[in-house]
PDB file of C-alpha atoms and ligand atoms in Angstrom:
ATOM      1  CA  MET A   1      -8.117   5.751  -5.866  1.00  0.00           C
ATOM      2  CA  LYS A   2      -7.602   2.608  -3.815  1.00  0.00           C
ATOM      3  CA  PHE A   3      -6.694   2.718  -0.122  1.00  0.00           C
ATOM      4  CA  PHE A   4      -4.450  -0.007   1.263  1.00  0.00           C
ATOM      5  CA  LEU A   5      -3.583  -0.252   4.946  1.00  0.00           C
ATOM      6  CA  ASP A   6       0.147  -0.493   5.589  1.00  0.00           C
ATOM      7  CA  THR A   7       0.144  -2.760   8.627  1.00  0.00           C
ATOM      8  CA  PRO A   8      -0.161  -6.412   9.621  1.00  0.00           C
ATOM      9  CA  ASN A   9      -2.053  -5.330  12.776  1.00  0.00           C
ATOM     10  CA  LEU A  10      -5.327  -7.262  12.686  1.00  0.00           C
ATOM     11  CA  GLU A  11      -7.239  -4.828  14.959  1.00  0.00           C
ATOM     12  CA  GLN A  12      -6.329  -1.880  12.759  1.00  0.00           C
ATOM     13  CA  ILE A  13      -7.236  -3.848   9.628  1.00  0.00           C
ATOM     14  CA  GLN A  14     -10.562  -4.872  11.195  1.00  0.00           C
ATOM     15  CA  GLU A  15     -11.349  -1.256  12.130  1.00  0.00           C
ATOM     16  CA  ALA A  16     -10.529  -0.009   8.604  1.00  0.00           C
ATOM     17  CA  GLN A  17     -12.481  -2.848   7.030  1.00  0.00           C
ATOM     18  CA  SER A  18     -15.542  -1.994   9.126  1.00  0.00           C
ATOM     19  CA  LEU A  19     -15.422   1.553   7.714  1.00  0.00           C
ATOM     20  CA  GLY A  20     -15.793   0.015   4.261  1.00  0.00           C
ATOM     21  CA  ILE A  21     -13.047   2.052   2.603  1.00  0.00           C
ATOM     22  CA  ILE A  22     -10.132  -0.366   2.523  1.00  0.00           C
ATOM     23  CA  ASP A  23      -9.148  -2.081  -0.737  1.00  0.00           C
ATOM     24  CA  GLY A  24      -6.171  -4.106   0.472  1.00  0.00           C
ATOM     25  CA  VAL A  25      -3.213  -4.427   2.831  1.00  0.00           C
ATOM     26  CA  THR A  26       0.550  -4.055   2.477  1.00  0.00           C
ATOM     27  CA  THR A  27       3.123  -5.415   4.881  1.00  0.00           C
ATOM     28  CA  ASN A  28       6.888  -5.656   5.006  1.00  0.00           C
ATOM     29  CA  PRO A  29       9.353  -7.682   7.128  1.00  0.00           C
ATOM     30  CA  SER A  30       9.991  -4.718   9.465  1.00  0.00           C
ATOM     31  CA  LEU A  31       6.273  -4.216  10.137  1.00  0.00           C
ATOM     32  CA  MET A  32       5.798  -7.962  10.755  1.00  0.00           C
ATOM     33  CA  ALA A  33       8.713  -8.006  13.216  1.00  0.00           C
ATOM     34  CA  LYS A  34       7.392  -4.873  14.964  1.00  0.00           C
ATOM     35  CA  GLU A  35       4.040  -6.616  15.515  1.00  0.00           C
ATOM     36  CA  GLY A  36       5.887  -9.617  17.014  1.00  0.00           C
ATOM     37  CA  ILE A  37       4.920 -11.933  14.141  1.00  0.00           C
ATOM     38  CA  THR A  38       7.956 -14.201  13.845  1.00  0.00           C
ATOM     39  CA  GLY A  39       8.719 -17.718  12.591  1.00  0.00           C
ATOM     40  CA  LYS A  40       7.973 -19.013   9.080  1.00  0.00           C
ATOM     41  CA  GLU A  41       4.692 -20.785   9.934  1.00  0.00           C
ATOM     42  CA  ASN A  42       3.335 -17.889  12.041  1.00  0.00           C
ATOM     43  CA  ILE A  43       4.132 -15.426   9.289  1.00  0.00           C
ATOM     44  CA  LEU A  44       2.400 -17.535   6.617  1.00  0.00           C
ATOM     45  CA  ASN A  45      -0.630 -18.068   8.865  1.00  0.00           C
ATOM     46  CA  HIS A  46      -0.786 -14.361   9.567  1.00  0.00           C
ATOM     47  CA  TYR A  47      -1.017 -13.582   5.840  1.00  0.00           C
ATOM     48  CA  ILE A  48      -3.979 -15.954   5.591  1.00  0.00           C
ATOM     49  CA  LYS A  49      -5.670 -14.213   8.550  1.00  0.00           C
ATOM     50  CA  ILE A  50      -5.224 -10.834   6.836  1.00  0.00           C
ATOM     51  CA  CYS A  51      -6.678 -12.211   3.577  1.00  0.00           C
ATOM     52  CA  GLU A  52      -9.702 -13.482   5.472  1.00  0.00           C
ATOM     53  CA  LEU A  53     -10.286 -10.011   6.983  1.00  0.00           C
ATOM     54  CA  VAL A  54     -10.052  -7.849   3.837  1.00  0.00           C
ATOM     55  CA  ASP A  55     -11.595  -8.197   0.400  1.00  0.00           C
ATOM     56  CA  GLY A  56      -8.623  -6.923  -1.638  1.00  0.00           C
ATOM     57  CA  ASP A  57      -4.967  -7.570  -2.421  1.00  0.00           C
ATOM     58  CA  VAL A  58      -2.528  -8.415   0.378  1.00  0.00           C
ATOM     59  CA  SER A  59       1.192  -7.858  -0.271  1.00  0.00           C
ATOM     60  CA  ALA A  60       3.495 -10.499   1.242  1.00  0.00           C
ATOM     61  CA  GLU A  61       7.216  -9.844   0.897  1.00  0.00           C
ATOM     62  CA  VAL A  62       9.941 -12.330  -0.017  1.00  0.00           C
ATOM     63  CA  ILE A  63      13.015 -12.425   2.223  1.00  0.00           C
ATOM     64  CA  SER A  64      15.423 -14.056  -0.243  1.00  0.00           C
ATOM     65  CA  THR A  65      17.713 -11.882  -2.306  1.00  0.00           C
ATOM     66  CA  GLU A  66      18.719 -14.764  -4.633  1.00  0.00           C
ATOM     67  CA  TYR A  67      16.590 -15.452  -7.725  1.00  0.00           C
ATOM     68  CA  GLU A  68      15.880 -19.127  -6.909  1.00  0.00           C
ATOM     69  CA  GLY A  69      14.939 -18.266  -3.331  1.00  0.00           C
ATOM     70  CA  MET A  70      12.602 -15.496  -4.479  1.00  0.00           C
ATOM     71  CA  ILE A  71      10.849 -17.904  -6.843  1.00  0.00           C
ATOM     72  CA  GLU A  72      10.485 -20.614  -4.206  1.00  0.00           C
ATOM     73  CA  GLU A  73       9.206 -18.184  -1.577  1.00  0.00           C
ATOM     74  CA  GLY A  74       6.969 -16.269  -3.977  1.00  0.00           C
ATOM     75  CA  GLU A  75       5.274 -19.427  -5.258  1.00  0.00           C
ATOM     76  CA  LYS A  76       4.656 -20.553  -1.678  1.00  0.00           C
ATOM     77  CA  LEU A  77       3.215 -17.152  -0.739  1.00  0.00           C
ATOM     78  CA  ALA A  78       1.007 -16.980  -3.850  1.00  0.00           C
ATOM     79  CA  ALA A  79      -0.363 -20.460  -3.133  1.00  0.00           C
ATOM     80  CA  LEU A  80      -1.519 -19.352   0.343  1.00  0.00           C
ATOM     81  CA  HIS A  81      -4.514 -17.363  -0.906  1.00  0.00           C
ATOM     82  CA  PRO A  82      -5.768 -15.859  -4.205  1.00  0.00           C
ATOM     83  CA  GLN A  83      -5.543 -12.354  -2.695  1.00  0.00           C
ATOM     84  CA  ILE A  84      -1.782 -12.589  -2.123  1.00  0.00           C
ATOM     85  CA  VAL A  85       0.459 -10.300  -4.173  1.00  0.00           C
ATOM     86  CA  VAL A  86       4.153 -11.223  -3.933  1.00  0.00           C
ATOM     87  CA  LYS A  87       6.276  -8.261  -2.871  1.00  0.00           C
ATOM     88  CA  VAL A  88       9.724  -8.257  -4.467  1.00  0.00           C
ATOM     89  CA  PRO A  89      12.559  -5.711  -4.065  1.00  0.00           C
ATOM     90  CA  VAL A  90      13.733  -3.786  -7.122  1.00  0.00           C
ATOM     91  CA  THR A  91      17.059  -5.557  -7.592  1.00  0.00           C
ATOM     92  CA  LYS A  92      18.413  -7.383 -10.651  1.00  0.00           C
ATOM     93  CA  ASN A  93      17.242 -10.707  -9.239  1.00  0.00           C
ATOM     94  CA  GLY A  94      13.964  -9.076  -8.218  1.00  0.00           C
ATOM     95  CA  ILE A  95      13.245  -7.850 -11.755  1.00  0.00           C
ATOM     96  CA  LYS A  96      14.034 -11.323 -13.121  1.00  0.00           C
ATOM     97  CA  ALA A  97      11.709 -12.878 -10.532  1.00  0.00           C
ATOM     98  CA  ILE A  98       8.920 -10.394 -11.373  1.00  0.00           C
ATOM     99  CA  LYS A  99       9.212 -11.377 -15.035  1.00  0.00           C
ATOM    100  CA  TYR A 100       8.991 -15.064 -14.077  1.00  0.00           C
ATOM    101  CA  PHE A 101       5.973 -14.458 -11.812  1.00  0.00           C
ATOM    102  CA  SER A 102       4.184 -12.428 -14.495  1.00  0.00           C
ATOM    103  CA  THR A 103       4.534 -15.301 -16.994  1.00  0.00           C
ATOM    104  CA  LYS A 104       3.071 -17.645 -14.341  1.00  0.00           C
ATOM    105  CA  GLY A 105       0.119 -15.344 -13.597  1.00  0.00           C
ATOM    106  CA  ILE A 106       1.409 -14.538 -10.099  1.00  0.00           C
ATOM    107  CA  ARG A 107       0.823 -10.888  -9.212  1.00  0.00           C
ATOM    108  CA  THR A 108       3.688  -8.803  -7.836  1.00  0.00           C
ATOM    109  CA  ASN A 109       4.370  -5.562  -5.988  1.00  0.00           C
ATOM    110  CA  CYS A 110       7.854  -4.221  -6.743  1.00  0.00           C
ATOM    111  CA  THR A 111       9.058  -2.495  -3.589  1.00  0.00           C
ATOM    112  CA  LEU A 112      11.767  -0.073  -2.445  1.00  0.00           C
ATOM    113  CA  ILE A 113      11.370   2.177  -5.498  1.00  0.00           C
ATOM    114  CA  PHE A 114      13.282   5.446  -5.133  1.00  0.00           C
ATOM    115  CA  ALA A 115      13.865   6.436  -8.781  1.00  0.00           C
ATOM    116  CA  PRO A 116      11.711   6.560 -11.948  1.00  0.00           C
ATOM    117  CA  GLY A 117      13.999   4.153 -13.851  1.00  0.00           C
ATOM    118  CA  GLN A 118      13.465   1.463 -11.210  1.00  0.00           C
ATOM    119  CA  ALA A 119       9.688   1.765 -11.705  1.00  0.00           C
ATOM    120  CA  LEU A 120      10.135   1.596 -15.481  1.00  0.00           C
ATOM    121  CA  LEU A 121      12.079  -1.685 -15.300  1.00  0.00           C
ATOM    122  CA  ALA A 122       9.547  -3.177 -12.878  1.00  0.00           C
ATOM    123  CA  ALA A 123       6.699  -2.261 -15.249  1.00  0.00           C
ATOM    124  CA  LYS A 124       8.609  -3.721 -18.225  1.00  0.00           C
ATOM    125  CA  ALA A 125       9.017  -6.958 -16.265  1.00  0.00           C
ATOM    126  CA  GLY A 126       5.249  -7.084 -15.714  1.00  0.00           C
ATOM    127  CA  ALA A 127       4.847  -5.969 -12.081  1.00  0.00           C
ATOM    128  CA  SER A 128       1.228  -5.527 -11.003  1.00  0.00           C
ATOM    129  CA  TYR A 129       2.213  -2.674  -8.673  1.00  0.00           C
ATOM    130  CA  VAL A 130       5.271  -0.488  -8.099  1.00  0.00           C
ATOM    131  CA  SER A 131       5.795   1.038  -4.663  1.00  0.00           C
ATOM    132  CA  PRO A 132       7.636   4.385  -4.584  1.00  0.00           C
ATOM    133  CA  PHE A 133       8.587   5.255  -0.977  1.00  0.00           C
ATOM    134  CA  VAL A 134       7.502   8.864  -0.464  1.00  0.00           C
ATOM    135  CA  GLY A 135       8.324   9.484   3.216  1.00  0.00           C
ATOM    136  CA  ARG A 136      11.809   7.970   3.050  1.00  0.00           C
ATOM    137  CA  LEU A 137      12.715  10.311   0.174  1.00  0.00           C
ATOM    138  CA  ASP A 138      11.287  13.295   2.065  1.00  0.00           C
ATOM    139  CA  ASP A 139      13.438  12.201   5.035  1.00  0.00           C
ATOM    140  CA  ILE A 140      16.581  12.891   2.993  1.00  0.00           C
ATOM    141  CA  SER A 141      15.342  16.165   1.459  1.00  0.00           C
ATOM    142  CA  HIS A 142      14.225  14.620  -1.833  1.00  0.00           C
ATOM    143  CA  ASP A 143      10.699  15.219  -3.102  1.00  0.00           C
ATOM    144  CA  GLY A 144       8.941  11.871  -2.672  1.00  0.00           C
ATOM    145  CA  LEU A 145       5.722  13.083  -4.273  1.00  0.00           C
ATOM    146  CA  LEU A 146       7.614  14.306  -7.336  1.00  0.00           C
ATOM    147  CA  LEU A 147       8.769  10.714  -7.857  1.00  0.00           C
ATOM    148  CA  VAL A 148       5.151   9.484  -7.663  1.00  0.00           C
ATOM    149  CA  GLU A 149       4.126  12.123 -10.211  1.00  0.00           C
ATOM    150  CA  GLN A 150       6.969  11.170 -12.593  1.00  0.00           C
ATOM    151  CA  ILE A 151       5.989   7.500 -12.470  1.00  0.00           C
ATOM    152  CA  VAL A 152       2.243   8.162 -12.876  1.00  0.00           C
ATOM    153  CA  ASP A 153       2.917  10.438 -15.875  1.00  0.00           C
ATOM    154  CA  ALA A 154       5.292   7.948 -17.541  1.00  0.00           C
ATOM    155  CA  PHE A 155       2.971   4.964 -17.016  1.00  0.00           C
ATOM    156  CA  ASN A 156       0.031   6.948 -18.435  1.00  0.00           C
ATOM    157  CA  TYR A 157       2.127   8.124 -21.407  1.00  0.00           C
ATOM    158  CA  TYR A 158       3.301   4.604 -22.292  1.00  0.00           C
ATOM    159  CA  GLY A 159       0.076   2.844 -21.320  1.00  0.00           C
ATOM    160  CA  PHE A 160       1.610   0.491 -18.748  1.00  0.00           C
ATOM    161  CA  GLU A 161      -1.001  -1.449 -16.807  1.00  0.00           C
ATOM    162  CA  THR A 162       1.214  -1.544 -13.697  1.00  0.00           C
ATOM    163  CA  GLN A 163      -0.462   0.357 -10.863  1.00  0.00           C
ATOM    164  CA  VAL A 164       1.389   3.029  -8.904  1.00  0.00           C
ATOM    165  CA  LEU A 165       1.103   2.280  -5.187  1.00  0.00           C
ATOM    166  CA  ALA A 166       2.408   5.253  -3.191  1.00  0.00           C
ATOM    167  CA  ALA A 167       4.037   3.843  -0.031  1.00  0.00           C
ATOM    168  CA  SER A 168       5.838   5.189   3.011  1.00  0.00           C
ATOM    169  CA  LEU A 169       3.141   7.858   3.256  1.00  0.00           C
ATOM    170  CA  ARG A 170       3.319   9.672   6.561  1.00  0.00           C
ATOM    171  CA  SER A 171       0.553  12.299   6.492  1.00  0.00           C
ATOM    172  CA  THR A 172      -2.954  13.148   5.390  1.00  0.00           C
ATOM    173  CA  LEU A 173      -1.524  15.769   3.028  1.00  0.00           C
ATOM    174  CA  HIS A 174       0.546  13.045   1.319  1.00  0.00           C
ATOM    175  CA  ILE A 175      -2.741  11.254   0.535  1.00  0.00           C
ATOM    176  CA  VAL A 176      -4.385  14.410  -0.807  1.00  0.00           C
ATOM    177  CA  ARG A 177      -1.367  15.158  -3.017  1.00  0.00           C
ATOM    178  CA  CYS A 178      -1.442  11.561  -4.316  1.00  0.00           C
ATOM    179  CA  MET A 179      -5.110  12.097  -5.214  1.00  0.00           C
ATOM    180  CA  GLU A 180      -4.177  15.262  -7.151  1.00  0.00           C
ATOM    181  CA  ILE A 181      -1.407  13.393  -8.981  1.00  0.00           C
ATOM    182  CA  GLY A 182      -3.786  10.580  -9.965  1.00  0.00           C
ATOM    183  CA  THR A 183      -2.030   7.792  -8.049  1.00  0.00           C
ATOM    184  CA  ASP A 184      -3.754   4.408  -8.395  1.00  0.00           C
ATOM    185  CA  VAL A 185      -3.253   3.304  -4.773  1.00  0.00           C
ATOM    186  CA  VAL A 186      -2.061   4.798  -1.490  1.00  0.00           C
ATOM    187  CA  THR A 187      -0.883   2.719   1.441  1.00  0.00           C
ATOM    188  CA  CYS A 188      -0.419   4.038   4.976  1.00  0.00           C
ATOM    189  CA  PRO A 189      -1.550   3.489   8.575  1.00  0.00           C
ATOM    190  CA  LEU A 190      -5.195   4.239   9.487  1.00  0.00           C
ATOM    191  CA  LYS A 191      -4.456   7.585  11.226  1.00  0.00           C
ATOM    192  CA  PRO A 192      -3.587   9.657   8.114  1.00  0.00           C
ATOM    193  CA  ILE A 193      -6.625   8.175   6.326  1.00  0.00           C
ATOM    194  CA  LEU A 194      -8.947   9.207   9.166  1.00  0.00           C
ATOM    195  CA  GLY A 195      -7.307  12.651   9.049  1.00  0.00           C
ATOM    196  CA  LEU A 196      -9.058  13.158   5.697  1.00  0.00           C
ATOM    197  CA  LEU A 197     -12.306  13.568   7.661  1.00  0.00           C
ATOM    198  CA  ASP A 198     -11.063  16.385   9.881  1.00  0.00           C
ATOM    199  CA  HIS A 199     -12.274  19.908   9.245  1.00  0.00           C
ATOM    200  CA  PRO A 200     -13.137  22.508  11.915  1.00  0.00           C
ATOM    201  CA  LEU A 201     -15.959  23.923   9.765  1.00  0.00           C
ATOM    202  CA  THR A 202     -17.566  20.463   9.627  1.00  0.00           C
ATOM    203  CA  ASP A 203     -17.445  20.256  13.443  1.00  0.00           C
ATOM    204  CA  LYS A 204     -18.719  23.825  13.784  1.00  0.00           C
ATOM    205  CA  GLY A 205     -21.470  23.337  11.200  1.00  0.00           C
ATOM    206  CA  LEU A 206     -22.649  20.085  12.762  1.00  0.00           C
ATOM    207  CA  LYS A 207     -22.761  21.646  16.232  1.00  0.00           C
ATOM    208  CA  GLN A 208     -24.791  24.563  14.837  1.00  0.00           C
ATOM    209  CA  PHE A 209     -27.270  22.224  13.130  1.00  0.00           C
ATOM    210  CA  LEU A 210     -27.782  20.201  16.305  1.00  0.00           C
ATOM    211  CA  ASP A 211     -28.054  23.302  18.537  1.00  0.00           C
ATOM    212  CA  ASP A 212     -30.650  24.853  16.196  1.00  0.00           C
ATOM    213  CA  HIS A 213     -32.596  21.588  16.043  1.00  0.00           C
ATOM    214  CA  ASN A 214     -32.556  21.190  19.817  1.00  0.00           C
ATOM    215  CA  LYS A 215     -33.610  24.818  20.412  1.00  0.00           C
ATOM    216  CA  ALA A 216     -36.486  24.561  17.927  1.00  0.00           C
ATOM    217  CA  ASN A 217     -37.665  21.268  19.385  1.00  0.00           C
ATOM    218  CA  THR A 218     -37.561  22.113  23.069  1.00  0.00           C
ATOM    219  CA  LEU A 219     -39.734  25.242  22.826  1.00  0.00           C
TER     220      LEU A 219
HETATM  221  O1  G3P B   1       4.969   0.445   2.511  1.00  0.00           O
HETATM  222  C1  G3P B   1       6.282   0.787   2.833  1.00  0.00           C
HETATM  223  C2  G3P B   1       6.278   1.375   4.182  1.00  0.00           C
HETATM  224  O2  G3P B   1       5.921   0.395   5.117  1.00  0.00           O
HETATM  225  C3  G3P B   1       7.518   2.044   4.593  1.00  0.00           C
HETATM  226  O3  G3P B   1       7.110   3.031   5.456  1.00  0.00           O
HETATM  227  O4  G3P B   1       7.354   4.717   7.180  1.00  0.00           O
HETATM  228  O5  G3P B   1       8.915   2.735   7.127  1.00  0.00           O
HETATM  229  O6  G3P B   1       9.088   4.527   5.426  1.00  0.00           O
HETATM  230  P1  G3P B   1       8.183   3.784   6.335  1.00  0.00           P
END
């Protein structure tokens, strides 16, 4: 299972990269704005900085909702760096753009997936990734992880090469459930990933080992 970091924050990306467990980065226009990264040139430069920090795929989202605009923006984003994956919303124009990008060898991440049929169309169009939003479904009392499971099962059944990238993950348990489902990729902030390490018996066991060692060696 691949781990992507869902942030444009360079310090957080650096920290995750130094742990050696990060396979890529996802961003979206809200996250960029929250980090204070504004203006066309700054945004494009920021994507390059992220690509230089991590070894894997970096999702960069188009802002246009029109087909021509998506193509123009997506080609510009893809030309920035070989690690860039163009993030496109699952609209009619988005599906058409994904098809165009797939014929041009430009990789895509189809975003804002909230239903299995949306993922199916994105895969048919040749998306490299589909991003079901788990937390946002949970927020409205729908089972976000059930959606991930439905997509993973369908893609396995039909042999689609499109990878399922579980997004909008909010907790460590979301990650563990995605592992059980067989999700290709999870994306979230660093905190829930580090939560995977936490176990009181590990802390207790380590303390016991060190206490026993110290006792035996100070006699
Ligand atoms: O990757 C999508 C993600 O950024 C959305 O997360 O927490 O805003 O639902 P959230």
